[in-house]
Amino acid sequence: MAADDPAREMAANCIAVRVRVLNRFVTALCEAGLRGHGISVAQVNIMVAAGHAGPLTPTALSTALVMDKSTLSRDVTALLANGWLRKSEGPDRRSHTLELTTAGRDKLAAILPVWRQAQKDLQAQLGAENVPPLFDAVARVWAAGSD
């Protein structure tokens, strides 16, 4: 292959590929821990966001999680059905908010030991020194989204 080969350059330098590989690795490890708990990583993320910053509109929630609205809608439907989220009428009757229920907080408490173990496993696999820069990168994305 020539030195100016675009495939070689892209393979060697693509941020998107590396982030997607990291995402799949992290998700697989976390999903393995959640197996048998009847909840997915994406659903846990929604519950945590709603519990931490809620009640939130679906738009605010999808923006905060950098998640498309159709994917959010599918996960929210399951969370509502399980009683882990509650849907409340919004201020203008055309909108609504989502908030974590007591049952949702109980579910998070039930999976907390699995979550803690996953954090330890990820730190060991990724190297503890590599985690703060990941948090910094996400903080920049969140800050840019709020501008």
Short mmCIF file of N, CA, C and O in Angstrom, two decimals:
data_model
loop_
_atom_site.label_atom_id
_atom_site.label_comp_id
_atom_site.label_asym_id
_atom_site.label_seq_id
_atom_site.Cartn_x
_atom_site.Cartn_y
_atom_site.Cartn_z
N MET A 1 0.83 -1.19 0.00
CA MET A 1 0.00 0.00 0.00
C MET A 1 0.87 1.24 0.00
O MET A 1 1.85 1.32 0.71
N ALA A 2 0.45 2.21 -0.76
CA ALA A 2 1.18 3.47 -0.86
C ALA A 2 1.02 4.27 0.44
O ALA A 2 0.03 4.12 1.15
N ALA A 3 2.00 5.14 0.70
CA ALA A 3 1.97 5.96 1.91
C ALA A 3 0.77 6.90 1.92
O ALA A 3 0.30 7.29 2.99
N ASP A 4 0.27 7.25 0.76
CA ASP A 4 -0.87 8.17 0.69
C ASP A 4 -2.20 7.43 0.54
O ASP A 4 -3.19 7.99 0.12
N ASP A 5 -2.22 6.16 0.93
CA ASP A 5 -3.43 5.35 0.84
C ASP A 5 -4.47 5.85 1.84
O ASP A 5 -4.23 5.85 3.06
N PRO A 6 -5.65 6.28 1.37
CA PRO A 6 -6.66 6.82 2.29
C PRO A 6 -7.15 5.78 3.30
O PRO A 6 -7.42 6.13 4.45
N ALA A 7 -7.26 4.53 2.91
CA ALA A 7 -7.73 3.49 3.84
C ALA A 7 -6.73 3.34 4.99
O ALA A 7 -7.14 3.21 6.16
N ARG A 8 -5.47 3.35 4.68
CA ARG A 8 -4.44 3.22 5.73
C ARG A 8 -4.49 4.42 6.68
O ARG A 8 -4.44 4.26 7.90
N GLU A 9 -4.57 5.62 6.09
CA GLU A 9 -4.62 6.82 6.93
C GLU A 9 -5.84 6.81 7.85
O GLU A 9 -5.75 7.09 9.04
N MET A 10 -6.99 6.47 7.25
CA MET A 10 -8.22 6.46 8.05
C MET A 10 -8.19 5.37 9.12
O MET A 10 -8.62 5.60 10.25
N ALA A 11 -7.68 4.19 8.78
CA ALA A 11 -7.58 3.10 9.75
C ALA A 11 -6.68 3.48 10.92
O ALA A 11 -6.94 3.12 12.07
N ALA A 12 -5.62 4.20 10.62
CA ALA A 12 -4.65 4.57 11.66
C ALA A 12 -5.10 5.74 12.53
O ALA A 12 -4.66 5.87 13.67
N ASN A 13 -6.00 6.58 12.01
CA ASN A 13 -6.29 7.85 12.69
C ASN A 13 -7.75 8.14 12.98
O ASN A 13 -8.07 9.24 13.42
N CYS A 14 -8.64 7.19 12.75
CA CYS A 14 -10.07 7.48 12.88
C CYS A 14 -10.54 7.46 14.34
O CYS A 14 -10.52 6.42 15.00
N ILE A 15 -10.95 8.61 14.81
CA ILE A 15 -11.48 8.73 16.17
C ILE A 15 -12.80 7.99 16.28
O ILE A 15 -13.05 7.29 17.27
N ALA A 16 -13.65 8.12 15.27
CA ALA A 16 -14.98 7.49 15.32
C ALA A 16 -14.88 5.98 15.50
O ALA A 16 -15.64 5.40 16.29
N VAL A 17 -13.97 5.34 14.80
CA VAL A 17 -13.83 3.89 14.92
C VAL A 17 -13.44 3.53 16.35
O VAL A 17 -14.02 2.61 16.95
N ARG A 18 -12.51 4.24 16.89
CA ARG A 18 -12.04 3.92 18.23
C ARG A 18 -13.12 4.16 19.29
O ARG A 18 -13.28 3.38 20.22
N VAL A 19 -13.85 5.25 19.15
CA VAL A 19 -14.92 5.53 20.10
C VAL A 19 -16.02 4.49 19.99
O VAL A 19 -16.57 4.02 20.99
N ARG A 20 -16.35 4.06 18.76
CA ARG A 20 -17.39 3.04 18.58
C ARG A 20 -16.94 1.69 19.16
O ARG A 20 -17.74 0.99 19.78
N VAL A 21 -15.67 1.34 18.97
CA VAL A 21 -15.15 0.10 19.56
C VAL A 21 -15.23 0.20 21.09
O VAL A 21 -15.67 -0.74 21.76
N LEU A 22 -14.81 1.32 21.63
CA LEU A 22 -14.87 1.52 23.07
C LEU A 22 -16.32 1.44 23.57
O LEU A 22 -16.60 0.79 24.58
N ASN A 23 -17.23 2.07 22.85
CA ASN A 23 -18.65 2.02 23.22
C ASN A 23 -19.15 0.58 23.25
O ASN A 23 -19.83 0.16 24.20
N ARG A 24 -18.83 -0.19 22.22
CA ARG A 24 -19.31 -1.59 22.18
C ARG A 24 -18.70 -2.41 23.32
O ARG A 24 -19.38 -3.23 23.93
N PHE A 25 -17.42 -2.17 23.61
CA PHE A 25 -16.75 -2.88 24.70
C PHE A 25 -17.41 -2.56 26.04
O PHE A 25 -17.74 -3.45 26.83
N VAL A 26 -17.59 -1.27 26.32
CA VAL A 26 -18.18 -0.84 27.58
C VAL A 26 -19.61 -1.36 27.71
O VAL A 26 -20.01 -1.89 28.76
N THR A 27 -20.38 -1.22 26.64
CA THR A 27 -21.77 -1.68 26.66
C THR A 27 -21.85 -3.18 26.91
O THR A 27 -22.66 -3.63 27.73
N ALA A 28 -21.01 -3.95 26.23
CA ALA A 28 -21.03 -5.41 26.40
C ALA A 28 -20.71 -5.80 27.84
O ALA A 28 -21.37 -6.67 28.43
N LEU A 29 -19.71 -5.16 28.42
CA LEU A 29 -19.35 -5.48 29.80
C LEU A 29 -20.49 -5.13 30.76
O LEU A 29 -20.86 -5.93 31.62
N CYS A 30 -21.09 -3.97 30.56
CA CYS A 30 -22.19 -3.55 31.45
C CYS A 30 -23.45 -4.40 31.23
O CYS A 30 -24.11 -4.78 32.20
N GLU A 31 -23.76 -4.70 29.97
CA GLU A 31 -24.94 -5.54 29.69
C GLU A 31 -24.77 -6.93 30.32
O GLU A 31 -25.74 -7.50 30.81
N ALA A 32 -23.55 -7.46 30.31
CA ALA A 32 -23.31 -8.77 30.92
C ALA A 32 -23.65 -8.73 32.41
O ALA A 32 -24.25 -9.66 32.94
N GLY A 33 -23.29 -7.65 33.08
CA GLY A 33 -23.60 -7.53 34.50
C GLY A 33 -25.09 -7.37 34.77
O GLY A 33 -25.59 -7.81 35.79
N LEU A 34 -25.79 -6.75 33.82
CA LEU A 34 -27.22 -6.51 34.00
C LEU A 34 -28.09 -7.71 33.60
O LEU A 34 -29.29 -7.72 33.89
N ARG A 35 -27.47 -8.68 32.93
CA ARG A 35 -28.23 -9.86 32.51
C ARG A 35 -28.98 -10.46 33.70
O ARG A 35 -28.42 -10.61 34.78
N GLY A 36 -30.23 -10.72 33.52
CA GLY A 36 -31.04 -11.28 34.59
C GLY A 36 -31.74 -10.22 35.44
O GLY A 36 -32.55 -10.56 36.31
N HIS A 37 -31.44 -8.95 35.19
CA HIS A 37 -32.07 -7.87 35.96
C HIS A 37 -33.22 -7.22 35.20
O HIS A 37 -33.88 -6.32 35.73
N GLY A 38 -33.43 -7.63 33.94
CA GLY A 38 -34.56 -7.11 33.18
C GLY A 38 -34.44 -5.66 32.76
O GLY A 38 -35.45 -4.98 32.61
N ILE A 39 -33.21 -5.20 32.57
CA ILE A 39 -32.99 -3.81 32.20
C ILE A 39 -31.72 -3.71 31.36
O ILE A 39 -30.79 -4.52 31.54
N SER A 40 -31.68 -2.75 30.46
CA SER A 40 -30.51 -2.56 29.60
C SER A 40 -29.69 -1.35 30.07
O SER A 40 -30.17 -0.52 30.86
N VAL A 41 -28.48 -1.24 29.56
CA VAL A 41 -27.62 -0.10 29.87
C VAL A 41 -28.30 1.20 29.45
O VAL A 41 -28.31 2.18 30.19
N ALA A 42 -28.90 1.22 28.26
CA ALA A 42 -29.58 2.43 27.78
C ALA A 42 -30.71 2.83 28.72
O ALA A 42 -30.90 4.01 29.01
N GLN A 43 -31.45 1.86 29.20
CA GLN A 43 -32.55 2.15 30.12
C GLN A 43 -32.03 2.67 31.46
O GLN A 43 -32.62 3.59 32.04
N VAL A 44 -30.93 2.10 31.93
CA VAL A 44 -30.32 2.59 33.17
C VAL A 44 -29.90 4.04 32.99
O VAL A 44 -30.15 4.89 33.85
N ASN A 45 -29.29 4.36 31.84
CA ASN A 45 -28.86 5.74 31.58
C ASN A 45 -30.03 6.71 31.63
O ASN A 45 -29.92 7.80 32.19
N ILE A 46 -31.16 6.32 31.05
CA ILE A 46 -32.35 7.17 31.05
C ILE A 46 -32.85 7.37 32.48
O ILE A 46 -33.17 8.49 32.90
N MET A 47 -32.90 6.28 33.23
CA MET A 47 -33.38 6.37 34.62
C MET A 47 -32.47 7.25 35.46
O MET A 47 -32.96 8.06 36.26
N VAL A 48 -31.17 7.11 35.29
CA VAL A 48 -30.22 7.92 36.05
C VAL A 48 -30.39 9.40 35.70
O VAL A 48 -30.44 10.26 36.59
N ALA A 49 -30.50 9.71 34.41
CA ALA A 49 -30.69 11.10 33.99
C ALA A 49 -31.98 11.67 34.55
O ALA A 49 -32.01 12.79 35.07
N ALA A 50 -33.07 10.89 34.47
CA ALA A 50 -34.35 11.36 34.99
C ALA A 50 -34.31 11.52 36.51
O ALA A 50 -34.90 12.45 37.06
N GLY A 51 -33.61 10.63 37.18
CA GLY A 51 -33.50 10.70 38.63
C GLY A 51 -32.59 11.82 39.10
O GLY A 51 -32.84 12.44 40.14
N HIS A 52 -31.56 12.10 38.32
CA HIS A 52 -30.59 13.12 38.71
C HIS A 52 -31.07 14.53 38.37
O HIS A 52 -30.94 15.44 39.18
N ALA A 53 -31.63 14.71 37.18
CA ALA A 53 -31.97 16.05 36.71
C ALA A 53 -33.46 16.25 36.47
O ALA A 53 -33.87 17.34 36.11
N GLY A 54 -34.26 15.21 36.67
CA GLY A 54 -35.68 15.27 36.30
C GLY A 54 -36.51 16.08 37.24
O GLY A 54 -36.02 16.59 38.23
N PRO A 55 -37.79 16.20 36.93
CA PRO A 55 -38.41 15.68 35.71
C PRO A 55 -37.93 16.43 34.46
O PRO A 55 -37.64 17.63 34.52
N LEU A 56 -37.85 15.70 33.36
CA LEU A 56 -37.36 16.25 32.10
C LEU A 56 -38.33 15.94 30.98
O LEU A 56 -38.98 14.90 30.99
N THR A 57 -38.38 16.83 30.00
CA THR A 57 -39.13 16.51 28.79
C THR A 57 -38.34 15.48 28.01
O THR A 57 -37.11 15.38 28.16
N PRO A 58 -39.01 14.72 27.14
CA PRO A 58 -38.26 13.78 26.30
C PRO A 58 -37.18 14.48 25.47
O PRO A 58 -36.09 13.93 25.29
N THR A 59 -37.45 15.68 25.01
CA THR A 59 -36.45 16.42 24.22
C THR A 59 -35.22 16.74 25.07
O THR A 59 -34.09 16.54 24.63
N ALA A 60 -35.44 17.21 26.29
CA ALA A 60 -34.31 17.51 27.18
C ALA A 60 -33.53 16.24 27.52
O ALA A 60 -32.31 16.26 27.58
N LEU A 61 -34.26 15.16 27.72
CA LEU A 61 -33.61 13.89 28.04
C LEU A 61 -32.79 13.38 26.86
O LEU A 61 -31.63 12.97 27.03
N SER A 62 -33.33 13.42 25.65
CA SER A 62 -32.58 12.96 24.48
C SER A 62 -31.37 13.86 24.22
O SER A 62 -30.32 13.37 23.82
N THR A 63 -31.51 15.15 24.47
CA THR A 63 -30.37 16.06 24.30
C THR A 63 -29.28 15.76 25.32
O THR A 63 -28.11 15.66 24.97
N ALA A 64 -29.67 15.58 26.56
CA ALA A 64 -28.70 15.30 27.63
C ALA A 64 -27.94 14.00 27.37
O ALA A 64 -26.74 13.91 27.66
N LEU A 65 -28.63 13.00 26.82
CA LEU A 65 -28.01 11.70 26.59
C LEU A 65 -27.45 11.55 25.17
O LEU A 65 -26.93 10.49 24.83
N VAL A 66 -27.56 12.61 24.38
CA VAL A 66 -27.13 12.59 22.98
C VAL A 66 -27.68 11.32 22.31
O VAL A 66 -26.96 10.49 21.79
N MET A 67 -29.00 11.22 22.37
CA MET A 67 -29.72 10.03 21.94
C MET A 67 -30.86 10.45 21.02
O MET A 67 -31.51 11.45 21.31
N ASP A 68 -31.09 9.72 19.95
CA ASP A 68 -32.18 10.13 19.07
C ASP A 68 -33.52 9.83 19.72
O ASP A 68 -33.65 8.92 20.54
N LYS A 69 -34.52 10.63 19.36
CA LYS A 69 -35.82 10.57 20.03
C LYS A 69 -36.54 9.24 19.83
O LYS A 69 -37.25 8.79 20.73
N SER A 70 -36.36 8.59 18.69
CA SER A 70 -37.07 7.32 18.47
C SER A 70 -36.49 6.22 19.36
O SER A 70 -37.23 5.41 19.91
N THR A 71 -35.18 6.21 19.53
CA THR A 71 -34.55 5.24 20.43
C THR A 71 -34.98 5.51 21.87
O THR A 71 -35.33 4.60 22.61
N LEU A 72 -34.97 6.78 22.25
CA LEU A 72 -35.42 7.17 23.59
C LEU A 72 -36.85 6.71 23.81
O LEU A 72 -37.17 6.12 24.85
N SER A 73 -37.70 6.93 22.84
CA SER A 73 -39.12 6.59 22.95
C SER A 73 -39.31 5.09 23.21
O SER A 73 -40.12 4.70 24.07
N ARG A 74 -38.58 4.24 22.50
CA ARG A 74 -38.69 2.79 22.70
C ARG A 74 -38.31 2.41 24.13
O ARG A 74 -38.98 1.62 24.78
N ASP A 75 -37.19 2.97 24.60
CA ASP A 75 -36.74 2.62 25.95
C ASP A 75 -37.68 3.19 27.02
O ASP A 75 -37.96 2.53 28.02
N VAL A 76 -38.16 4.40 26.80
CA VAL A 76 -39.08 5.02 27.76
C VAL A 76 -40.37 4.20 27.86
O VAL A 76 -40.90 4.01 28.96
N THR A 77 -40.85 3.69 26.74
CA THR A 77 -42.07 2.87 26.76
C THR A 77 -41.90 1.68 27.70
O THR A 77 -42.78 1.38 28.52
N ALA A 78 -40.76 1.01 27.62
CA ALA A 78 -40.50 -0.13 28.51
C ALA A 78 -40.37 0.32 29.96
O ALA A 78 -40.87 -0.35 30.87
N LEU A 79 -39.73 1.45 30.20
CA LEU A 79 -39.56 1.94 31.57
C LEU A 79 -40.90 2.35 32.19
O LEU A 79 -41.14 2.11 33.37
N LEU A 80 -41.75 2.95 31.38
CA LEU A 80 -43.10 3.30 31.86
C LEU A 80 -43.89 2.03 32.18
O LEU A 80 -44.56 1.96 33.22
N ALA A 81 -43.81 1.04 31.30
CA ALA A 81 -44.54 -0.22 31.50
C ALA A 81 -44.11 -0.92 32.79
O ALA A 81 -44.92 -1.56 33.46
N ASN A 82 -42.82 -0.81 33.13
CA ASN A 82 -42.31 -1.44 34.35
C ASN A 82 -42.56 -0.59 35.59
O ASN A 82 -42.24 -1.01 36.71
N GLY A 83 -43.07 0.62 35.39
CA GLY A 83 -43.33 1.50 36.52
C GLY A 83 -42.10 2.19 37.06
O GLY A 83 -42.12 2.73 38.18
N TRP A 84 -41.03 2.20 36.28
CA TRP A 84 -39.77 2.82 36.74
C TRP A 84 -39.69 4.29 36.39
O TRP A 84 -38.90 5.02 36.99
N LEU A 85 -40.48 4.72 35.42
CA LEU A 85 -40.62 6.14 35.08
C LEU A 85 -42.10 6.48 35.14
O LEU A 85 -42.95 5.63 34.93
N ARG A 86 -42.37 7.77 35.38
CA ARG A 86 -43.73 8.28 35.36
C ARG A 86 -43.79 9.41 34.35
O ARG A 86 -42.89 10.24 34.27
N LYS A 87 -44.88 9.44 33.61
CA LYS A 87 -45.12 10.48 32.61
C LYS A 87 -46.13 11.45 33.22
O LYS A 87 -47.19 11.03 33.67
N SER A 88 -45.79 12.73 33.25
CA SER A 88 -46.68 13.75 33.80
C SER A 88 -46.96 14.80 32.74
O SER A 88 -46.12 15.07 31.88
N GLU A 89 -48.13 15.39 32.85
CA GLU A 89 -48.51 16.44 31.90
C GLU A 89 -47.58 17.62 32.04
O GLU A 89 -47.23 18.03 33.14
N GLY A 90 -47.20 18.19 30.88
CA GLY A 90 -46.33 19.35 30.88
C GLY A 90 -47.12 20.63 31.07
O GLY A 90 -48.34 20.62 31.17
N PRO A 91 -46.43 21.76 31.08
CA PRO A 91 -47.07 23.04 31.35
C PRO A 91 -48.06 23.48 30.26
O PRO A 91 -49.00 24.21 30.56
N ASP A 92 -47.90 23.01 29.04
CA ASP A 92 -48.78 23.49 27.97
C ASP A 92 -49.72 22.42 27.42
O ASP A 92 -50.33 22.59 26.39
N ARG A 93 -49.86 21.32 28.08
CA ARG A 93 -50.74 20.20 27.74
C ARG A 93 -50.35 19.48 26.45
O ARG A 93 -50.88 18.44 26.15
N ARG A 94 -49.48 20.06 25.65
CA ARG A 94 -48.99 19.36 24.46
C ARG A 94 -47.69 18.63 24.79
O ARG A 94 -47.25 17.79 24.02
N SER A 95 -47.10 18.97 25.90
CA SER A 95 -45.83 18.36 26.27
C SER A 95 -46.03 17.54 27.54
O SER A 95 -47.05 17.63 28.21
N HIS A 96 -45.01 16.74 27.84
CA HIS A 96 -45.04 15.98 29.08
C HIS A 96 -43.62 15.87 29.61
O HIS A 96 -42.65 16.16 28.90
N THR A 97 -43.51 15.48 30.86
CA THR A 97 -42.21 15.26 31.48
C THR A 97 -42.12 13.82 31.95
O THR A 97 -43.13 13.14 32.11
N LEU A 98 -40.90 13.40 32.14
CA LEU A 98 -40.62 12.05 32.63
C LEU A 98 -39.84 12.17 33.93
O LEU A 98 -38.92 12.98 34.03
N GLU A 99 -40.25 11.37 34.91
CA GLU A 99 -39.52 11.39 36.18
C GLU A 99 -39.38 9.98 36.72
O GLU A 99 -40.19 9.10 36.43
N LEU A 100 -38.33 9.80 37.47
CA LEU A 100 -38.06 8.51 38.10
C LEU A 100 -39.05 8.28 39.23
O LEU A 100 -39.31 9.17 40.03
N THR A 101 -39.60 7.08 39.29
CA THR A 101 -40.54 6.73 40.37
C THR A 101 -39.78 6.10 41.54
O THR A 101 -38.58 5.81 41.43
N THR A 102 -40.50 5.87 42.61
CA THR A 102 -39.92 5.16 43.75
C THR A 102 -39.47 3.77 43.32
O THR A 102 -38.38 3.31 43.70
N ALA A 103 -40.29 3.11 42.51
CA ALA A 103 -39.92 1.78 42.00
C ALA A 103 -38.66 1.87 41.15
O ALA A 103 -37.82 0.96 41.16
N GLY A 104 -38.51 2.96 40.40
CA GLY A 104 -37.31 3.17 39.60
C GLY A 104 -36.08 3.35 40.47
O GLY A 104 -35.01 2.80 40.19
N ARG A 105 -36.23 4.12 41.53
CA ARG A 105 -35.09 4.29 42.47
C ARG A 105 -34.74 2.96 43.13
O ARG A 105 -33.56 2.65 43.31
N ASP A 106 -35.76 2.18 43.45
CA ASP A 106 -35.52 0.86 44.02
C ASP A 106 -34.78 -0.04 43.03
O ASP A 106 -33.89 -0.82 43.42
N LYS A 107 -35.14 0.06 41.75
CA LYS A 107 -34.46 -0.75 40.72
C LYS A 107 -33.00 -0.33 40.62
O LYS A 107 -32.11 -1.19 40.53
N LEU A 108 -32.74 0.97 40.62
CA LEU A 108 -31.35 1.44 40.58
C LEU A 108 -30.59 0.94 41.81
O LEU A 108 -29.43 0.53 41.69
N ALA A 109 -31.22 0.98 42.96
CA ALA A 109 -30.57 0.48 44.18
C ALA A 109 -30.26 -1.01 44.06
O ALA A 109 -29.20 -1.47 44.49
N ALA A 110 -31.17 -1.75 43.44
CA ALA A 110 -30.97 -3.20 43.28
C ALA A 110 -29.80 -3.53 42.36
O ALA A 110 -29.10 -4.52 42.57
N ILE A 111 -29.58 -2.70 41.35
CA ILE A 111 -28.48 -2.98 40.41
C ILE A 111 -27.20 -2.25 40.77
O ILE A 111 -26.17 -2.46 40.13
N LEU A 112 -27.23 -1.44 41.82
CA LEU A 112 -26.04 -0.68 42.21
C LEU A 112 -24.80 -1.55 42.43
O LEU A 112 -23.71 -1.20 41.95
N PRO A 113 -24.89 -2.69 43.08
CA PRO A 113 -23.68 -3.52 43.24
C PRO A 113 -23.10 -3.98 41.88
O PRO A 113 -21.87 -4.00 41.71
N VAL A 114 -23.97 -4.32 40.94
CA VAL A 114 -23.52 -4.72 39.60
C VAL A 114 -22.87 -3.53 38.90
O VAL A 114 -21.83 -3.66 38.25
N TRP A 115 -23.48 -2.35 39.03
CA TRP A 115 -22.92 -1.13 38.44
C TRP A 115 -21.53 -0.84 39.02
O TRP A 115 -20.59 -0.54 38.29
N ARG A 116 -21.42 -0.94 40.34
CA ARG A 116 -20.12 -0.68 40.98
C ARG A 116 -19.05 -1.65 40.49
O ARG A 116 -17.91 -1.26 40.24
N GLN A 117 -19.41 -2.92 40.36
CA GLN A 117 -18.45 -3.91 39.86
C GLN A 117 -18.06 -3.59 38.43
O GLN A 117 -16.89 -3.71 38.05
N ALA A 118 -19.02 -3.19 37.61
CA ALA A 118 -18.71 -2.84 36.22
C ALA A 118 -17.75 -1.65 36.16
O ALA A 118 -16.83 -1.64 35.34
N GLN A 119 -17.92 -0.67 37.06
CA GLN A 119 -17.01 0.48 37.08
C GLN A 119 -15.58 0.02 37.42
O GLN A 119 -14.61 0.46 36.79
N LYS A 120 -15.47 -0.88 38.39
CA LYS A 120 -14.15 -1.42 38.77
C LYS A 120 -13.53 -2.19 37.60
O LYS A 120 -12.34 -2.04 37.30
N ASP A 121 -14.34 -3.03 36.96
CA ASP A 121 -13.85 -3.83 35.83
C ASP A 121 -13.40 -2.94 34.68
O ASP A 121 -12.37 -3.18 34.05
N LEU A 122 -14.19 -1.90 34.40
CA LEU A 122 -13.83 -0.98 33.31
C LEU A 122 -12.55 -0.22 33.63
O LEU A 122 -11.69 -0.06 32.76
N GLN A 123 -12.42 0.22 34.86
CA GLN A 123 -11.18 0.92 35.24
C GLN A 123 -9.97 0.00 35.08
O GLN A 123 -8.92 0.42 34.60
N ALA A 124 -10.14 -1.26 35.48
CA ALA A 124 -9.04 -2.22 35.35
C ALA A 124 -8.71 -2.48 33.88
O ALA A 124 -7.54 -2.54 33.50
N GLN A 125 -9.74 -2.64 33.05
CA GLN A 125 -9.52 -2.93 31.63
C GLN A 125 -8.95 -1.72 30.88
O GLN A 125 -8.08 -1.88 30.01
N LEU A 126 -9.47 -0.54 31.16
CA LEU A 126 -9.06 0.66 30.43
C LEU A 126 -7.83 1.33 31.02
O LEU A 126 -7.17 2.10 30.34
N GLY A 127 -7.57 1.05 32.28
CA GLY A 127 -6.50 1.74 33.00
C GLY A 127 -7.11 2.94 33.71
O GLY A 127 -7.70 3.81 33.05
N ALA A 128 -7.03 2.96 35.02
CA ALA A 128 -7.66 4.02 35.81
C ALA A 128 -7.23 5.41 35.35
O ALA A 128 -8.01 6.36 35.38
N GLU A 129 -5.99 5.53 34.88
CA GLU A 129 -5.48 6.83 34.44
C GLU A 129 -6.15 7.32 33.16
O GLU A 129 -6.10 8.51 32.84
N ASN A 130 -6.80 6.42 32.44
CA ASN A 130 -7.46 6.80 31.18
C ASN A 130 -8.92 7.20 31.36
O ASN A 130 -9.54 7.71 30.43
N VAL A 131 -9.46 7.00 32.55
CA VAL A 131 -10.88 7.32 32.78
C VAL A 131 -11.12 8.83 32.90
O VAL A 131 -12.05 9.35 32.27
N PRO A 132 -10.34 9.59 33.69
CA PRO A 132 -10.60 11.03 33.77
C PRO A 132 -10.60 11.75 32.41
O PRO A 132 -11.48 12.58 32.19
N PRO A 133 -9.70 11.42 31.48
CA PRO A 133 -9.81 12.08 30.17
C PRO A 133 -11.11 11.74 29.42
O PRO A 133 -11.64 12.59 28.69
N LEU A 134 -11.64 10.54 29.63
CA LEU A 134 -12.94 10.20 29.03
C LEU A 134 -14.04 11.07 29.62
O LEU A 134 -14.89 11.60 28.89
N PHE A 135 -14.02 11.24 30.93
CA PHE A 135 -15.01 12.09 31.59
C PHE A 135 -14.88 13.53 31.09
O PHE A 135 -15.90 14.21 30.86
N ASP A 136 -13.64 14.01 30.92
CA ASP A 136 -13.42 15.37 30.41
C ASP A 136 -13.98 15.53 29.00
O ASP A 136 -14.61 16.54 28.69
N ALA A 137 -13.78 14.52 28.15
CA ALA A 137 -14.29 14.59 26.78
C ALA A 137 -15.81 14.65 26.77
O ALA A 137 -16.42 15.44 26.03
N VAL A 138 -16.46 13.85 27.60
CA VAL A 138 -17.92 13.86 27.67
C VAL A 138 -18.41 15.19 28.24
O VAL A 138 -19.41 15.75 27.75
N ALA A 139 -17.72 15.73 29.21
CA ALA A 139 -18.10 17.04 29.77
C ALA A 139 -18.06 18.12 28.68
O ALA A 139 -18.93 19.00 28.64
N ARG A 140 -17.08 18.03 27.79
CA ARG A 140 -17.01 18.99 26.67
C ARG A 140 -18.20 18.84 25.73
O ARG A 140 -18.76 19.83 25.26
N VAL A 141 -18.58 17.60 25.45
CA VAL A 141 -19.75 17.36 24.60
C VAL A 141 -21.00 17.92 25.25
O VAL A 141 -21.81 18.60 24.59
N TRP A 142 -21.18 17.65 26.54
CA TRP A 142 -22.35 18.18 27.25
C TRP A 142 -22.34 19.70 27.25
O TRP A 142 -23.38 20.32 27.06
N ALA A 143 -21.18 20.30 27.50
CA ALA A 143 -21.09 21.76 27.51
C ALA A 143 -21.43 22.35 26.14
O ALA A 143 -22.12 23.34 26.04
N ALA A 144 -20.94 21.71 25.10
CA ALA A 144 -21.23 22.18 23.75
C ALA A 144 -22.72 22.06 23.43
O ALA A 144 -23.29 22.89 22.73
N GLY A 145 -23.36 21.01 23.96
CA GLY A 145 -24.79 20.80 23.74
C GLY A 145 -25.66 21.81 24.45
O GLY A 145 -26.79 22.05 24.05
N SER A 146 -25.13 22.42 25.50
CA SER A 146 -25.93 23.40 26.25
C SER A 146 -25.74 24.82 25.74
O SER A 146 -26.39 25.73 26.22
N ASP A 147 -24.84 24.99 24.79
CA ASP A 147 -24.62 26.33 24.22
C ASP A 147 -25.74 26.76 23.30
O ASP A 147 -26.45 26.02 22.72
#
